[in-house]
Short mmCIF file of C-alpha atoms in Angstrom, two decimals:
data_model
loop_
_atom_site.label_atom_id
_atom_site.label_comp_id
_atom_site.label_asym_id
_atom_site.label_seq_id
_atom_site.Cartn_x
_atom_site.Cartn_y
_atom_site.Cartn_z
CA UNK G 4 -4.36 100.46 41.17
CA UNK G 5 -4.76 102.76 37.83
CA UNK G 6 -8.90 102.69 37.18
CA UNK G 7 -10.40 102.01 34.40
CA UNK G 8 -11.00 105.13 33.03
CA UNK G 9 -7.01 105.91 33.64
CA UNK G 10 -5.88 102.89 32.12
CA UNK G 11 -7.82 103.29 28.37
CA UNK G 12 -6.75 107.27 28.73
CA UNK G 13 -3.42 105.65 29.51
CA UNK G 14 -3.56 103.47 25.89
CA UNK G 15 -5.34 106.11 24.05
CA UNK G 16 -1.59 108.63 25.44
CA UNK G 17 0.41 105.05 24.39
CA UNK G 18 -1.06 104.62 20.65
CA UNK G 19 -0.76 108.66 20.15
CA UNK G 20 2.49 108.36 20.51
CA UNK G 21 3.60 105.08 18.87
CA UNK G 22 1.84 106.21 15.52
CA UNK G 23 3.98 109.43 15.73
CA UNK G 24 7.20 107.13 15.53
CA UNK G 25 5.61 105.53 12.56
CA UNK G 26 5.00 109.17 10.90
CA UNK G 27 9.00 110.30 11.65
CA UNK G 28 10.33 106.72 10.68
CA UNK G 29 7.73 107.92 7.28
CA UNK G 30 6.76 104.12 7.51
CA UNK G 31 2.70 103.58 6.61
CA UNK G 32 1.11 107.35 7.31
CA UNK G 33 -1.99 106.98 5.43
CA UNK G 34 -5.35 106.60 5.92
CA UNK G 35 -5.04 103.62 3.19
CA UNK G 36 -5.37 100.02 4.79
CA UNK G 37 -2.72 97.79 3.25
CA UNK G 38 -3.79 95.15 1.33
CA UNK G 39 -2.66 91.17 1.71
CA UNK G 40 -0.14 89.61 -0.40
CA UNK G 41 -1.34 89.61 -4.02
CA UNK G 42 -1.49 85.68 -4.54
CA UNK G 43 -4.69 86.87 -2.12
CA UNK G 44 -8.18 86.77 -4.08
CA UNK G 45 -10.76 89.13 -2.14
CA UNK G 46 -14.05 87.96 -2.38
CA UNK G 47 -16.94 87.63 -4.35
CA UNK G 48 -19.62 90.58 -3.93
CA UNK G 49 -21.95 88.06 -3.07
CA UNK G 50 -20.61 86.53 0.03
CA UNK G 51 -23.11 87.65 2.83
CA UNK G 52 -20.35 89.74 4.75
CA UNK G 53 -18.80 91.21 1.91
CA UNK G 54 -18.37 95.40 2.64
CA UNK G 55 -16.57 94.46 6.31
CA UNK G 56 -14.69 90.86 3.60
CA UNK G 57 -13.34 92.79 1.46
CA UNK G 58 -10.25 94.76 3.19
CA UNK G 59 -9.09 91.30 3.93
CA UNK G 60 -8.74 91.99 8.42
CA UNK G 61 -9.47 88.37 8.75
CA UNK G 62 -7.74 85.73 7.11
CA UNK G 63 -8.10 81.17 6.63
CA UNK G 64 -4.41 79.90 5.54
CA UNK G 65 -5.43 76.41 6.67
CA UNK G 66 -3.91 74.17 8.89
CA UNK G 67 -0.60 74.75 10.30
CA UNK G 68 1.87 72.08 10.87
CA UNK G 69 0.26 70.15 13.46
CA UNK G 70 -3.58 69.81 11.88
CA UNK G 71 -5.32 73.44 13.63
CA UNK G 72 -6.77 75.75 11.88
CA UNK G 73 -4.78 79.15 10.96
CA UNK G 74 -7.07 82.37 11.35
CA UNK G 75 -5.25 86.15 10.63
CA UNK G 76 -6.42 89.68 11.83
CA UNK G 77 -4.47 91.72 10.14
CA UNK G 78 -4.85 95.58 12.20
CA UNK G 79 -3.02 97.23 8.67
CA UNK G 80 -6.30 96.34 7.25
CA UNK G 81 -8.98 98.88 9.02
CA UNK G 82 -9.89 101.12 7.54
CA UNK G 83 -10.85 104.06 8.73
CA UNK G 84 -13.13 103.97 11.22
CA UNK G 85 -15.80 105.35 9.60
CA UNK G 86 -15.56 103.54 6.98
CA UNK G 87 -16.86 100.68 8.75
CA UNK G 88 -19.89 100.04 10.64
CA UNK G 89 -17.96 98.16 14.31
CA UNK G 90 -20.53 96.20 14.10
CA UNK G 91 -20.32 94.17 11.22
CA UNK G 92 -16.59 94.07 11.74
CA UNK G 93 -17.80 91.58 14.93
CA UNK G 94 -21.11 90.00 12.63
CA UNK G 95 -17.83 88.61 10.11
CA UNK G 96 -15.47 87.45 12.83
CA UNK G 97 -17.87 85.13 14.82
CA UNK G 98 -19.75 84.18 11.20
CA UNK G 99 -16.05 83.14 9.88
CA UNK G 100 -14.56 81.62 14.03
CA UNK G 101 -18.45 79.80 12.86
CA UNK G 102 -17.07 77.81 10.58
CA UNK G 103 -13.77 76.26 12.78
CA UNK G 104 -14.43 76.87 15.85
CA UNK G 105 -15.53 73.11 16.96
CA UNK G 106 -12.17 71.65 15.83
CA UNK G 107 -8.87 73.30 17.29
CA UNK G 108 -7.54 76.79 15.90
CA UNK G 109 -4.73 79.60 16.03
CA UNK G 110 -5.72 82.95 16.11
CA UNK G 111 -2.60 85.22 14.78
CA UNK G 112 -3.23 88.83 15.66
CA UNK G 113 -1.05 90.86 13.42
CA UNK G 114 -1.19 94.36 15.48
CA UNK G 115 0.98 96.78 13.66
CA UNK G 116 -1.10 99.52 11.83
CA UNK G 117 -3.58 100.19 14.39
CA UNK G 118 -4.51 103.68 14.90
CA UNK G 119 -6.45 106.46 16.52
CA UNK G 120 -8.54 106.76 12.79
CA UNK G 121 -9.63 103.06 12.19
CA UNK G 122 -9.05 101.22 16.24
CA UNK G 123 -12.06 99.80 17.93
CA UNK G 124 -13.51 101.33 21.17
CA UNK G 125 -12.89 99.74 23.75
CA UNK G 126 -16.35 99.42 24.95
CA UNK G 127 -16.66 97.72 21.94
CA UNK G 128 -13.70 94.98 22.69
CA UNK G 129 -15.37 94.56 25.90
CA UNK G 130 -18.27 93.15 24.32
CA UNK G 131 -16.38 90.81 21.85
CA UNK G 132 -14.86 89.14 24.55
CA UNK G 133 -18.38 89.35 25.92
CA UNK G 134 -19.99 87.36 22.80
CA UNK G 135 -16.94 84.96 22.20
CA UNK G 136 -18.62 83.06 25.21
CA UNK G 137 -16.71 78.92 25.78
CA UNK G 138 -17.68 77.90 22.50
CA UNK G 139 -15.39 79.89 21.06
CA UNK G 140 -12.49 79.53 23.59
CA UNK G 141 -12.31 76.51 24.21
CA UNK G 142 -10.40 75.00 21.01
CA UNK G 143 -8.72 77.85 20.35
CA UNK G 144 -5.65 76.35 21.21
CA UNK G 145 -2.89 79.89 20.87
CA UNK G 146 -3.73 83.95 20.74
CA UNK G 147 -0.28 85.23 19.19
CA UNK G 148 -0.30 89.33 19.84
CA UNK G 149 2.91 89.68 16.98
CA UNK G 150 4.62 92.89 17.28
CA UNK G 151 2.99 94.19 21.15
CA UNK G 152 2.83 97.36 21.90
CA UNK G 153 2.66 99.96 25.19
CA UNK G 154 -1.26 99.92 23.77
CA UNK G 155 -1.30 96.12 23.35
CA UNK G 156 0.12 95.45 27.86
CA UNK G 157 -2.04 97.97 29.12
CA UNK G 158 -5.59 96.58 27.31
CA UNK G 159 -4.60 94.02 28.40
CA UNK G 160 -4.81 95.32 32.17
CA UNK G 161 -8.31 96.73 31.24
CA UNK G 162 -9.38 93.08 30.75
CA UNK G 163 -7.25 91.77 32.53
CA UNK G 164 -10.73 90.71 35.26
CA UNK G 165 -12.21 89.47 32.47
CA UNK G 166 -10.34 86.84 32.10
CA UNK G 167 -9.48 83.88 33.03
CA UNK G 168 -6.62 82.58 34.04
CA UNK G 169 -6.72 79.31 31.59
CA UNK G 170 -7.42 81.62 28.92
CA UNK G 171 -4.04 84.18 29.83
CA UNK G 172 -2.33 81.29 29.58
CA UNK G 173 -3.20 80.98 25.71
CA UNK G 174 -1.55 83.93 24.90
CA UNK G 175 0.98 84.43 23.24
CA UNK G 176 3.22 87.35 22.50
CA UNK G 177 6.00 87.74 19.13
CA UNK G 178 8.46 90.37 18.49
CA UNK G 179 9.22 89.59 14.44
CA UNK G 180 8.21 87.62 12.61
CA UNK G 181 11.23 84.52 12.31
CA UNK G 182 9.82 84.56 16.51
CA UNK G 183 6.37 83.40 14.87
CA UNK G 184 7.69 80.98 12.32
CA UNK G 185 9.21 78.95 14.73
CA UNK G 186 5.92 78.01 16.09
CA UNK G 187 3.86 77.63 12.03
CA UNK G 188 4.77 77.27 8.76
CA UNK G 189 5.80 80.80 8.20
CA UNK G 190 5.53 80.61 4.56
CA UNK G 191 1.93 80.30 4.96
CA UNK G 192 0.86 82.84 6.28
CA UNK G 193 -0.56 85.30 4.49
CA UNK G 194 1.64 88.46 6.04
CA UNK G 195 0.29 92.15 4.66
CA UNK G 196 2.90 93.66 3.30
CA UNK G 197 2.99 96.95 5.35
CA UNK G 198 3.76 94.03 8.22
CA UNK G 199 6.49 91.85 6.66
CA UNK G 200 8.42 96.74 6.12
CA UNK G 201 8.02 96.96 9.81
CA UNK G 202 9.52 93.30 11.24
CA UNK G 203 12.63 94.70 8.60
CA UNK G 204 12.23 97.65 10.66
CA UNK G 205 12.69 96.56 13.89
CA UNK G 206 15.19 93.97 12.80
CA UNK G 207 16.96 96.88 12.14
CA UNK G 208 16.72 98.89 14.04
CA UNK G 209 17.08 95.69 17.27
CA UNK G 210 20.09 94.74 15.66
CA UNK G 211 21.45 98.06 13.00
CA UNK G 212 21.82 96.22 10.65
CA UNK G 213 19.67 94.96 7.31
CA UNK G 214 17.44 91.86 9.78
CA UNK G 215 18.61 88.07 8.18
CA UNK G 216 16.20 86.81 5.95
CA UNK G 217 13.30 84.94 8.77
CA UNK G 218 12.39 82.32 6.04
CA UNK G 219 13.70 78.50 6.72
CA UNK G 220 16.98 77.53 5.60
CA UNK G 221 17.42 74.57 2.85
CA UNK G 222 16.71 71.46 3.87
CA UNK G 223 19.43 68.72 4.79
CA UNK G 224 18.89 65.88 2.25
CA UNK G 225 16.39 63.36 4.00
CA UNK G 226 16.88 60.66 5.83
CA UNK G 227 16.46 57.04 2.96
CA UNK G 228 13.73 56.10 5.60
CA UNK G 229 12.45 59.80 4.86
CA UNK G 230 8.36 60.25 5.71
CA UNK G 231 7.73 63.90 6.30
CA UNK G 232 8.54 66.22 3.89
CA UNK G 233 9.54 64.67 0.75
CA UNK G 234 7.65 63.78 -2.68
CA UNK G 235 5.19 60.52 -2.50
CA UNK G 236 7.78 59.05 -5.73
CA UNK G 237 10.34 60.26 -2.57
CA UNK G 238 8.68 57.88 -0.01
CA UNK G 239 7.71 55.12 -2.98
CA UNK G 240 11.35 54.27 -3.65
CA UNK G 241 12.62 53.67 -0.38
CA UNK G 242 9.79 51.77 0.61
CA UNK G 243 10.45 48.51 -1.92
CA UNK G 244 7.93 50.22 -4.38
CA UNK G 245 5.07 49.88 -1.80
CA UNK G 246 1.92 52.83 -3.54
CA UNK G 247 0.85 53.30 -0.82
CA UNK G 248 2.37 56.09 1.29
CA UNK G 249 3.74 53.57 5.51
CA UNK G 250 1.83 56.65 7.07
CA UNK G 251 -1.09 56.68 5.03
CA UNK G 252 -1.63 52.57 5.52
CA UNK G 253 -0.47 52.91 9.24
CA UNK G 254 -2.87 55.64 10.16
CA UNK G 255 -5.51 54.82 8.52
CA UNK G 256 -5.55 51.36 8.97
CA UNK G 257 -5.31 51.85 13.27
CA UNK G 258 -8.47 54.47 12.11
CA UNK G 259 -10.83 52.62 10.66
CA UNK G 260 -10.31 49.90 13.31
CA UNK G 261 -10.30 52.28 16.39
CA UNK G 262 -11.12 56.57 15.70
CA UNK G 263 -14.97 55.59 13.07
CA UNK G 264 -16.81 55.95 16.11
CA UNK G 265 -15.12 58.88 17.49
CA UNK G 266 -16.89 62.06 17.54
CA UNK G 267 -14.82 65.37 16.29
CA UNK G 268 -12.40 62.16 14.90
CA UNK G 269 -9.50 64.83 12.89
CA UNK G 270 -11.00 68.15 14.62
CA UNK G 271 -9.43 67.73 17.61
CA UNK G 272 -5.38 67.93 17.76
CA UNK G 273 -2.92 66.23 19.92
CA UNK G 274 -0.20 67.44 22.20
CA UNK G 275 3.33 69.29 19.97
CA UNK G 276 5.54 67.16 21.27
CA UNK G 277 4.02 64.43 21.39
CA UNK G 278 3.24 65.11 16.88
CA UNK G 279 7.05 65.88 16.77
CA UNK G 280 8.25 62.24 17.98
CA UNK G 281 6.33 60.06 16.10
CA UNK G 282 6.91 61.98 13.56
CA UNK G 283 11.29 61.36 14.51
CA UNK G 284 10.33 57.45 15.01
CA UNK G 285 8.54 57.26 11.12
CA UNK G 286 11.22 59.61 10.14
CA UNK G 287 14.38 57.97 11.17
CA UNK G 288 12.28 53.83 10.40
CA UNK G 289 11.46 52.84 13.52
CA UNK G 290 8.20 51.23 14.07
CA UNK G 291 5.44 52.99 15.74
CA UNK G 292 3.22 51.45 18.09
CA UNK G 293 -0.38 53.87 18.26
CA UNK G 294 -1.76 51.89 21.53
CA UNK G 295 1.09 53.31 23.58
CA UNK G 296 -0.46 57.21 22.86
CA UNK G 297 -3.42 55.84 24.25
CA UNK G 298 -5.34 59.10 21.97
CA UNK G 299 -6.82 58.24 17.71
CA UNK G 300 -6.00 61.30 17.84
CA UNK G 301 -3.03 61.18 17.36
CA UNK G 302 -2.97 59.35 14.17
CA UNK G 303 -5.46 61.44 13.95
CA UNK G 304 -3.33 64.52 13.75
CA UNK G 305 -0.38 62.57 11.59
CA UNK G 306 -2.39 61.56 8.97
CA UNK G 307 -3.38 65.85 8.45
CA UNK G 308 0.50 66.72 8.72
CA UNK G 309 2.11 63.58 6.48
CA UNK G 310 -0.58 65.45 3.67
CA UNK G 311 -0.10 68.74 4.65
CA UNK G 312 4.20 68.18 5.01
CA UNK G 313 4.30 66.90 1.20
CA UNK G 314 6.49 69.15 -1.29
CA UNK G 315 3.50 68.96 -3.59
CA UNK G 316 -0.33 68.43 -2.48
CA UNK G 317 -1.85 65.07 -3.15
CA UNK G 318 -3.86 66.28 -6.04
CA UNK G 319 -1.50 68.54 -7.41
CA UNK G 320 -0.21 71.76 -8.00
CA UNK G 321 -2.08 71.41 -11.25
CA UNK G 322 -5.50 70.97 -10.50
CA UNK G 323 -6.12 74.14 -7.98
CA UNK G 324 -7.56 76.58 -10.86
CA UNK G 325 -9.38 74.09 -11.64
CA UNK G 326 -10.69 73.85 -8.33
CA UNK G 327 -10.77 77.55 -8.01
CA UNK G 328 -12.67 76.95 -11.27
CA UNK G 329 -14.68 75.16 -9.70
CA UNK G 330 -17.68 77.38 -8.78
CA UNK G 331 -18.69 78.83 -12.28
CA UNK G 332 -19.78 74.85 -12.68
CA UNK G 333 -23.26 75.27 -12.39
CA UNK G 334 -24.72 72.87 -9.72
CA UNK G 335 -26.03 70.18 -11.79
CA UNK G 336 -22.73 69.31 -13.44
CA UNK G 337 -19.98 69.18 -10.24
CA UNK G 338 -19.84 65.98 -9.75
CA UNK G 339 -18.96 64.94 -13.27
CA UNK G 340 -15.69 68.06 -13.51
CA UNK G 341 -15.11 66.21 -10.31
CA UNK G 342 -14.72 62.50 -11.45
CA UNK G 343 -12.84 64.56 -14.26
CA UNK G 344 -10.01 66.55 -12.72
CA UNK G 345 -9.16 63.46 -10.78
CA UNK G 346 -8.17 60.68 -13.67
CA UNK G 347 -6.30 63.44 -15.16
CA UNK G 348 -4.29 63.22 -12.35
CA UNK G 349 -0.78 61.09 -12.35
CA UNK G 350 -1.41 58.12 -12.30
CA UNK G 351 0.23 57.43 -8.20
CA UNK G 352 -0.76 60.46 -6.90
CA UNK G 353 -4.56 58.11 -8.67
CA UNK G 354 -3.73 55.77 -6.58
CA UNK G 355 -3.11 57.48 -2.95
CA UNK G 356 -6.37 60.06 -3.40
CA UNK G 357 -8.35 56.36 -4.04
CA UNK G 358 -7.46 54.76 -0.85
CA UNK G 359 -7.56 58.06 1.35
CA UNK G 360 -11.46 59.08 -0.06
CA UNK G 361 -12.44 55.20 -0.56
CA UNK G 362 -10.98 55.80 3.95
CA UNK G 363 -12.03 59.16 4.46
CA UNK G 364 -16.18 58.40 2.94
CA UNK G 365 -16.25 55.51 5.02
CA UNK G 366 -15.84 57.93 8.24
CA UNK G 367 -18.11 60.08 6.42
CA UNK G 368 -20.81 56.66 7.03
CA UNK G 369 -20.65 57.19 10.53
CA UNK G 370 -21.22 60.72 10.53
CA UNK G 371 -24.44 60.02 13.01
CA UNK G 372 -22.23 58.90 15.99
CA UNK G 373 -18.70 60.79 14.84
CA UNK G 374 -20.74 63.77 13.81
CA UNK G 375 -18.30 63.56 11.13
CA UNK G 376 -19.53 64.27 7.68
CA UNK G 377 -18.06 64.81 4.08
CA UNK G 378 -18.93 68.69 4.47
CA UNK G 379 -16.79 69.34 7.37
CA UNK G 380 -14.49 66.29 6.48
CA UNK G 381 -13.79 68.41 4.11
CA UNK G 382 -13.73 71.34 5.61
CA UNK G 383 -10.33 70.25 6.78
CA UNK G 384 -8.83 67.70 4.70
CA UNK G 385 -9.37 70.07 1.41
CA UNK G 386 -6.70 72.22 2.23
CA UNK G 387 -4.48 69.31 2.99
CA UNK G 388 -5.59 68.17 -0.43
CA UNK G 389 -4.84 71.16 -2.69
CA UNK G 390 -2.77 74.54 -2.38
CA UNK G 391 -1.30 76.68 -5.25
CA UNK G 392 2.74 76.60 -6.24
CA UNK G 393 2.92 79.70 -4.28
CA UNK G 394 1.46 81.79 -1.82
CA UNK G 395 -0.96 81.00 1.06
CA UNK G 396 -4.51 79.79 0.24
CA UNK G 397 -7.20 83.09 1.24
CA UNK G 398 -10.47 83.13 3.55
CA UNK G 399 -12.70 82.88 -0.17
CA UNK G 400 -10.13 80.45 -1.68
CA UNK G 401 -11.46 78.24 1.40
CA UNK G 402 -14.79 77.69 -0.31
CA UNK G 403 -14.62 76.05 -3.30
CA UNK G 404 -11.76 73.62 -1.69
CA UNK G 405 -14.24 73.04 0.27
CA UNK G 406 -17.04 72.44 -1.87
CA UNK G 407 -14.64 69.86 -4.35
CA UNK G 408 -13.32 67.81 -1.75
CA UNK G 409 -16.82 67.36 0.18
CA UNK G 410 -17.86 65.73 -3.42
CA UNK G 411 -15.62 63.79 -3.17
CA UNK G 412 -15.74 62.93 -0.32
CA UNK G 413 -19.99 62.26 -0.46
CA UNK G 414 -20.09 60.96 -3.64
CA UNK G 415 -16.65 58.67 -3.68
CA UNK G 416 -17.58 55.80 -6.09
CA UNK G 417 -19.36 57.91 -8.46
CA UNK G 418 -15.75 60.55 -8.68
CA UNK G 419 -14.13 57.48 -8.00
CA UNK G 420 -15.24 53.96 -9.82
CA UNK G 421 -14.51 54.10 -13.19
CA UNK G 422 -10.56 54.22 -13.19
CA UNK G 423 -9.20 51.17 -11.47
CA UNK G 424 -5.50 51.09 -12.08
CA UNK G 425 -4.13 47.15 -11.77
CA UNK G 426 -1.38 48.47 -8.50
CA UNK G 427 -4.99 50.12 -6.98
CA UNK G 428 -4.96 49.31 -2.86
CA UNK G 429 -8.54 50.45 -0.99
CA UNK G 430 -8.31 50.64 2.80
#
């Protein structure tokens, strides 16, 4: 069996060989880090880890389709080691995770772009692994390693004695972005351009022809009973003009009765296949009895999934830029500004939003028991209520979204109280 030092030396050799292959292909041979897509916004200079955050190494892409936070680490965004304090990088990674580790989350690691000039040392990796205690590992559901190489596999062998069997089962190697798209919403991911180009090169090399598009094919016409992935208007027309979609009324009604006192409600995920099965029942127009599943987190995830799969966010695309400007509004005027934004919504969106936020306000009122304060709920629901028309939500864009949503929940009666449409319904 090879010693640790031998494996480390072998890893170095593999990495150098991989770099040489990249240079032969004339792909990304400079030390300049890849930048995130142009749709993402850089952090404000007042960010406590601005020196690290500005590189775009770590991004949060909101929730996946099952309500789990997506956190992305892109190696190609790492600058040369002499330009980055790796201890600060570790602190920044923990700072980011600390905001989300109390709920289930997914890590996506884009390996392409790691090279001798920018890679952290094995010592750093050991230190990082030792500092990521059970608090961080417990709610990590999957670690996707995209475009793995021999270097990755050798490093994994170095760490194998330290890694528990349970944690090891969370690791999933993904060779192509199209494979990643089978697990996650591809359009939602913040993927650096260098990674996209590298994937195209790998696909072409494998097939000897231009790679197929990894975008999802055109959707089939929806069923008359469809509930997920169709507009509020479509659901209303197909459900006898019901103002509140059945998925929302049924999940809210169930959770109001049986979930208000559940600690961490909306922070946990449920079994993926179970969520798919429930979605299928709804889309086929069949009855759903949440008591059958014996898990209050199932309707909680279904509610978040329904919101996330709307073709247009509940608060509409138009609101996104207004929310992003929210940090420029004086604190004393933010509630009034929220009220203006919400009252400008189309009537149907306003009625559904008022129904939902009224319920979330109820949940927050029980935070002593369920630990879900308005700010905690905002972290969960913000990205499911508003997102941009194009591109993904960057890490820096989350802050104004969460603050905005926090006010909607905390000050529900002030924000929503003045506008009372005739068709209004409350939970």
